[in-house]
Coordinates of C-alpha atoms and ligand atoms in Angstrom, one line a residue:
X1 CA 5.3 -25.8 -13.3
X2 CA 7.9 -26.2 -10.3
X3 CA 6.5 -25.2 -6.8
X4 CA 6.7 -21.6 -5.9
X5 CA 7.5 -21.9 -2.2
X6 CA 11.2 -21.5 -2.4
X7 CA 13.6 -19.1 -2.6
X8 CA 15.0 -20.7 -5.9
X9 CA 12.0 -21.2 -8.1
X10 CA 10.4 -17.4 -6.2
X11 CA 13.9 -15.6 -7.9
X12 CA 13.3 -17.8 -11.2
X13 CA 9.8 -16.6 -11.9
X14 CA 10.8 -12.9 -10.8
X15 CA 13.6 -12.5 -13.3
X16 CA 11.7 -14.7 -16.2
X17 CA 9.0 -11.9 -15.9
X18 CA 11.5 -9.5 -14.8
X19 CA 9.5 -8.4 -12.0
X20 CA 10.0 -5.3 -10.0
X21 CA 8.4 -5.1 -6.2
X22 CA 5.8 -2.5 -6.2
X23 CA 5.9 -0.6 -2.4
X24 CA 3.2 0.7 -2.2
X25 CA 1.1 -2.6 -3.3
X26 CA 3.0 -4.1 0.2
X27 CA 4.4 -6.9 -1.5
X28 CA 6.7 -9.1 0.3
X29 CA 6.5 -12.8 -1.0
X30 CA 6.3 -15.8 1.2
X31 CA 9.7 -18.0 -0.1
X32 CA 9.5 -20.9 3.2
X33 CA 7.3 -24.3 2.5
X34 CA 6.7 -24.7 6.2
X35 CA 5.4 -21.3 6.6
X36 CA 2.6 -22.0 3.7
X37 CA 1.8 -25.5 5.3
X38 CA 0.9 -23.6 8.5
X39 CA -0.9 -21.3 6.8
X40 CA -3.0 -23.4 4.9
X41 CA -3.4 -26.0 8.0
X42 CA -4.7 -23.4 10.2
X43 CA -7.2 -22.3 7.5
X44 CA -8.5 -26.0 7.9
X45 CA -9.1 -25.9 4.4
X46 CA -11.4 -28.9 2.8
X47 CA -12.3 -29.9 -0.8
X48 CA -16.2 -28.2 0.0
X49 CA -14.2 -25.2 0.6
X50 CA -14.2 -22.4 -1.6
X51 CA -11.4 -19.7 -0.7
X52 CA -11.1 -16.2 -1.4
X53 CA -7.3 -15.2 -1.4
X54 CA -6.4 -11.4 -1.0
X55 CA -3.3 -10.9 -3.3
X56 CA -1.7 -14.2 -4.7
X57 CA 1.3 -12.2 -5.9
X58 CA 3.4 -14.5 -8.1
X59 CA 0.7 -17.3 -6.5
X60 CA 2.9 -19.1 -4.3
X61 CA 0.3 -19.8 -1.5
X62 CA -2.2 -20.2 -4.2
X63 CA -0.8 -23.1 -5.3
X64 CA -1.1 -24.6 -2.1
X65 CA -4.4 -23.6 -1.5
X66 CA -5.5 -24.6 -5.0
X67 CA -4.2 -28.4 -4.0
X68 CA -6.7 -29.0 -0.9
X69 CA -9.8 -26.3 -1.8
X70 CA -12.6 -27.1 -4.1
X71 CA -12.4 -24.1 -5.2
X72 CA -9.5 -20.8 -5.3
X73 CA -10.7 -17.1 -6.1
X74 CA -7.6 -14.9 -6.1
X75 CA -8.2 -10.7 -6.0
X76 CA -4.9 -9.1 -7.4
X77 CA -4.6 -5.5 -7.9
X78 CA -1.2 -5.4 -9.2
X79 CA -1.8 -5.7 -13.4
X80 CA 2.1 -6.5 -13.8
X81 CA 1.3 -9.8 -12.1
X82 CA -1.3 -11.2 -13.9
X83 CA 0.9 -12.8 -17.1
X84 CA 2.6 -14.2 -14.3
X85 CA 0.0 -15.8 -12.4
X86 CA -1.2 -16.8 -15.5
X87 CA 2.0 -19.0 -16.2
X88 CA 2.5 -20.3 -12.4
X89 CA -1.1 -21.3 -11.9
X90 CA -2.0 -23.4 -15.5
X91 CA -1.7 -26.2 -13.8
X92 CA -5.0 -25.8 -11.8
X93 CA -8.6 -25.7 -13.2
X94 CA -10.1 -24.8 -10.1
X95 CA -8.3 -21.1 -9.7
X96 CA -10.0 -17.9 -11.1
X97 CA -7.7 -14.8 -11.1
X98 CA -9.2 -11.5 -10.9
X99 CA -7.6 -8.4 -11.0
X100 CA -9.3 -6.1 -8.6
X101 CA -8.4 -3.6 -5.4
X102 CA -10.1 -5.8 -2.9
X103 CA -11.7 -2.9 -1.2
X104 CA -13.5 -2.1 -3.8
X105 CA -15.2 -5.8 -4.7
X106 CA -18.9 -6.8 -3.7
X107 CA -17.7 -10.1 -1.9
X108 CA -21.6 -10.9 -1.5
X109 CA -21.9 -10.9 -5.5
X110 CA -18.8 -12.8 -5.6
X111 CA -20.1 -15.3 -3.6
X112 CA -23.3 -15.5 -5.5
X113 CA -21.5 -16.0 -8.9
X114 CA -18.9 -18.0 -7.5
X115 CA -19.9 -20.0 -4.7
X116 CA -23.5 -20.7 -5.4
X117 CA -24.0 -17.8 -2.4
X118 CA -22.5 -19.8 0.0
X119 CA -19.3 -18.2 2.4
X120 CA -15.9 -18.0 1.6
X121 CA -12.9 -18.9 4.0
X122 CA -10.7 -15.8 3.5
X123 CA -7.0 -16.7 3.6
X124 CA -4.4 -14.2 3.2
X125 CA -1.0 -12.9 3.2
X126 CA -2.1 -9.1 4.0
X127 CA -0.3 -6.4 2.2
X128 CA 0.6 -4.3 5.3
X129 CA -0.1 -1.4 4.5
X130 CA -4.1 -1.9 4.2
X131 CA -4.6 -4.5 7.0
X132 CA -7.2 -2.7 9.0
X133 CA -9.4 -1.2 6.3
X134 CA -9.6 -4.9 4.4
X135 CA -10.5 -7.0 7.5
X136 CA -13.0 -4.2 8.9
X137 CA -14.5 -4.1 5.3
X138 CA -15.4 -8.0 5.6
X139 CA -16.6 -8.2 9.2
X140 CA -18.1 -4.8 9.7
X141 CA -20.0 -5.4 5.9
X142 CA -20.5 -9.0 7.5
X143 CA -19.2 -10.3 4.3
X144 CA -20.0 -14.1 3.7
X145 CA -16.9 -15.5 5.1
X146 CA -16.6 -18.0 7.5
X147 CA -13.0 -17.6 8.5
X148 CA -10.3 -15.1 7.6
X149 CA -6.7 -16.8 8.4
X150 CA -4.0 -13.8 7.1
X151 CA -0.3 -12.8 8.0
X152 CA -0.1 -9.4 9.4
X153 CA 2.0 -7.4 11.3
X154 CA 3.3 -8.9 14.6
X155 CA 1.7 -6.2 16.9
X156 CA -1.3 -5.9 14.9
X157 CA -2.3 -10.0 15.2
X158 CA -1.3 -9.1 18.8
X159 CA -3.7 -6.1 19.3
X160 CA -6.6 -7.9 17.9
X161 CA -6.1 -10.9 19.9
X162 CA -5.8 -9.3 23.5
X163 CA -8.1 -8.7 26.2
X164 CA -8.4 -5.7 28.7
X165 CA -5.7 -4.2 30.5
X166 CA -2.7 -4.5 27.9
X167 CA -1.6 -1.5 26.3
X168 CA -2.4 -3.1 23.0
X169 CA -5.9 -3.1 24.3
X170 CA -7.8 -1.0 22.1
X171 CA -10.5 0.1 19.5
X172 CA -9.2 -2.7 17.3
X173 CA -9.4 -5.6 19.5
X174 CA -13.2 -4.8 20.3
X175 CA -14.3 -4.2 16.9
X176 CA -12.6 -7.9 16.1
X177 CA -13.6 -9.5 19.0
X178 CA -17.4 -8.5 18.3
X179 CA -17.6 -9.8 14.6
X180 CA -15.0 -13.5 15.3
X181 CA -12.7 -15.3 18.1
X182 CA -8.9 -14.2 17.2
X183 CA -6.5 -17.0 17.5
X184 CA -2.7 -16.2 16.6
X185 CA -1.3 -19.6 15.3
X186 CA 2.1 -18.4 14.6
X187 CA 4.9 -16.1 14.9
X188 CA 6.9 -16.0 11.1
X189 CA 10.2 -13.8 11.3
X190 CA 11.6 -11.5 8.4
X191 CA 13.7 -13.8 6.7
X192 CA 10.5 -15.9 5.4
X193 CA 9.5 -13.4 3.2
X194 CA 11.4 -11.7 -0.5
X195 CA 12.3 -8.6 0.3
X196 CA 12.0 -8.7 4.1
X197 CA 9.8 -6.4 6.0
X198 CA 11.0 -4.4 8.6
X199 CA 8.9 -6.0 11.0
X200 CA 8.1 -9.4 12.8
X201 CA 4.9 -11.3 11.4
X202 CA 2.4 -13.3 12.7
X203 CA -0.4 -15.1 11.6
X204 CA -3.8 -15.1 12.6
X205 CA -7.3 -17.1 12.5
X206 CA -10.7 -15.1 12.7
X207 CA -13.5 -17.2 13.0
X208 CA -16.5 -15.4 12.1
X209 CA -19.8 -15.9 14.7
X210 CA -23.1 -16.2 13.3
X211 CA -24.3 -13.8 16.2
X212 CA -22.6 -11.2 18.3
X213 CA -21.3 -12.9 21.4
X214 CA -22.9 -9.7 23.6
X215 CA -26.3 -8.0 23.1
X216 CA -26.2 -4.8 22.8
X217 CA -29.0 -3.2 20.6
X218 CA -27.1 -0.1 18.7
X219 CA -23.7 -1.3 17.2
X220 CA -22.9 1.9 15.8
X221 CA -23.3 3.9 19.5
X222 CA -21.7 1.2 21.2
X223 CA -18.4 1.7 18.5
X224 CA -18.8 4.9 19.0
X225 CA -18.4 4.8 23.0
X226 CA -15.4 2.4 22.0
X227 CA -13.8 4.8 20.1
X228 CA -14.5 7.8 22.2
X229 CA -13.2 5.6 25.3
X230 CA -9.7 4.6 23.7
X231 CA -9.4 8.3 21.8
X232 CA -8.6 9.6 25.5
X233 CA -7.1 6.5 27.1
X234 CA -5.5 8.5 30.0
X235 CA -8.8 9.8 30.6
X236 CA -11.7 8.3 33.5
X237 CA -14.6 7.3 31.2
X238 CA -16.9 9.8 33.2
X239 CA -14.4 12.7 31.9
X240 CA -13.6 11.3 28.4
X241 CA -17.4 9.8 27.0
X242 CA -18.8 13.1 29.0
X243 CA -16.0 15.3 26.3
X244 CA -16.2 13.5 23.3
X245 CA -18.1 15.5 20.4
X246 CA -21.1 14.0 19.3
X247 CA -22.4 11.6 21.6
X248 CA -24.1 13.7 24.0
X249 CA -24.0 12.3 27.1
X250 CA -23.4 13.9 30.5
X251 CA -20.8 13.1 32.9
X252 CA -23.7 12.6 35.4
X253 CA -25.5 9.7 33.1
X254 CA -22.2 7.7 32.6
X255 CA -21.0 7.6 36.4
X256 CA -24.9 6.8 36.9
X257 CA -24.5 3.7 34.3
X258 CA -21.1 2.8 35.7
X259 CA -22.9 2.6 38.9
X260 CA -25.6 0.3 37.6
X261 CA -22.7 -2.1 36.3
X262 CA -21.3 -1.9 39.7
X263 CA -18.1 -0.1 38.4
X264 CA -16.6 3.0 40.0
X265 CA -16.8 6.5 38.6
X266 CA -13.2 6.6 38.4
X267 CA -12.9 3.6 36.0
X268 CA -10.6 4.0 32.6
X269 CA -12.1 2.2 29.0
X270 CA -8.9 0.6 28.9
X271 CA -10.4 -1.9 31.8
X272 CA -13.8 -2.9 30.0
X273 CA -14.4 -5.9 28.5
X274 CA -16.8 -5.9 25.3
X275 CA -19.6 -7.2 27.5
X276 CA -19.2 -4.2 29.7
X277 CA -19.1 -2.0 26.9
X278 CA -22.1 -3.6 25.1
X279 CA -23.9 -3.0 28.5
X280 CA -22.9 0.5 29.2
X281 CA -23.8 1.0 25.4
X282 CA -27.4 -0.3 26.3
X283 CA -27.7 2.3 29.6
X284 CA -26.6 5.1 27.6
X285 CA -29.4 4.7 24.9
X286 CA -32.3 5.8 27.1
Ligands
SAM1 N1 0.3 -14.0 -1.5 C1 1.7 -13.7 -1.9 C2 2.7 -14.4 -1.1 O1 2.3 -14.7 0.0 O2 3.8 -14.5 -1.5 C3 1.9 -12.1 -1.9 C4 1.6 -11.4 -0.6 S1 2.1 -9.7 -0.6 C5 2.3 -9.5 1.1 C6 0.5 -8.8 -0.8 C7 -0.1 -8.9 -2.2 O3 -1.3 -8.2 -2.2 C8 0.7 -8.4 -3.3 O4 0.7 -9.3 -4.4 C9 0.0 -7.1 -3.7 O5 0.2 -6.7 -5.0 C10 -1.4 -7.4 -3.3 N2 -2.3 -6.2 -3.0 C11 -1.9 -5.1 -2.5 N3 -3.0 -4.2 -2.3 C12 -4.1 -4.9 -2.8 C13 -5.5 -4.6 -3.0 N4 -6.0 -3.4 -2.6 N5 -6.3 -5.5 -3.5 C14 -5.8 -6.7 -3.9 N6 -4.5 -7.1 -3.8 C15 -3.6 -6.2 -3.3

């Protein structure tokens, strides 16, 4: 089977199985060798490894990954695509196609039947369209992975990578920067992928803690301070955590917490780091 990661053998494969893009599955396919290398370096991928890869497509990165993993699990939810990955994959005996929505797979039971229970590393070229909901379902379900390296949307590897006092600052970067440490490891433009997105791409490298880098004793509250915070960016957090439905706090106990943490009354969320926020989540309880 010749290798997928050109534009040559990618247009081969699509017209033998006279393939038809699917939009709303967010399928662009990667067609540049270099890109995959990246990919696959930053994912520091080892023959121990087993890897869980969130739709092959026509396989082209699987067949990279397949080369240096022990082990490949690939979750496609496109049917149309399975004679196909069927074909460009026979080559390997260590790939296991299964056709799936990804959001709907018990990755702990797939690690027990396939990986003797042990984590995955996640690698991934995203479909777009369900970026957020997949990586939240791993890290907020603390899925047994150890590392989730995926293309996504430029601004999206760049919201979950920045700190406070961007405007990209937001709900999204805090939720990431609780569960792993964000690393961007490159920038990958349109005219990688068949059909280009409209947008820029970049790719980035979660690597999941064991523990929380902050203490803060109610996750769920503090989230829901974090969400309540950005929900009203424009807003002082004494006005907007004092308005926000459902928590029930007073504007009185947050500018008396903000005051314990040595920060003024007139502060916005858009300034606090996660440690702050974990701290302020820990005043609020009592
Ligand atoms: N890995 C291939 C590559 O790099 O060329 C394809 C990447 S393409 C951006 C995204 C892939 O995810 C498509 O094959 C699409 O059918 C698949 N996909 C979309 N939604 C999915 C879901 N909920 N579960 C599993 N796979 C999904």
């Amino acid at each position: 089977m010749a290798e997928l990661g050109n534009p040559q053998n990618t247009i081969a494969i699509l017209q033998k199985y006279q393939f038809h893009f699917q939009k709303k599955f967010g399928q662009n396919f990667l067609i540049d060798p270099s890109v995959l290398e990246r990919i696959v370096d930053a994912a520091q991928i080892t023959g121990e490894d087993c890897v869980l890869e969130i739709g092959p497509g026509i396989g082209t990165m699987t067949q990279y990954l397949a080369e240096r993993a022990g082990k490949v699990i690939a979750v496609e939810i496109d049917r149309a695509l399975m004679p196909v990955l069927e074909d460009t994959l026979s080559a390997y005996d260590n790939v296991t196609i299964l056709q799936a929505d990804i959001l709907k797979v018990d990755i702990a039971k797939l690690s027990e039947e396939q990986n003797g229970g042990r984590p995955f590393k996640v690698v991934a070229n995203l479909p777009y369209y369900i970026t957020t909901p997949i990586l939240m379902n791993l890290l907020e379900h603390r899925a047994p992975v150890q590392s989730i390296t995926v293309m996504v949307q430029k601004e999206v590897a760049e919201r979950m990578q920045t700190g406070p006092g961007t405007k990209d600052y937001g709900a999204l970067s805090l939720a990431v920067q609780y569960y792993a440490l964000p690393e961007i490891v490159a920038n990958v433009p349109p005219n990688c992928f068949i059909p280009r997105p409209s947008v820029g791409s970049a790719v980035i490298r979660l690597t999941c803690y064991g523990e929380p880098p902050v203490e803060v004793r109610d996750e769920r509250r503090m989230f829901a301070l974090i969400r309540a915070s950005f929900n009203q960016r424009r807003k002082t957090l004494a006005n907007g955590l004092s308005n926000a439905a459902g928590l029930g706090i007073t504007r009185e106990q947050v500018t008396l917490a903000l005051e314990q943490m040595g920060l003024p009354a007139t502060v916005r969320g858009e300034t606090l780091t996660l440690e702050q926020f974990a701290k302020l989540s820990n005043l609020l309880e009592k």
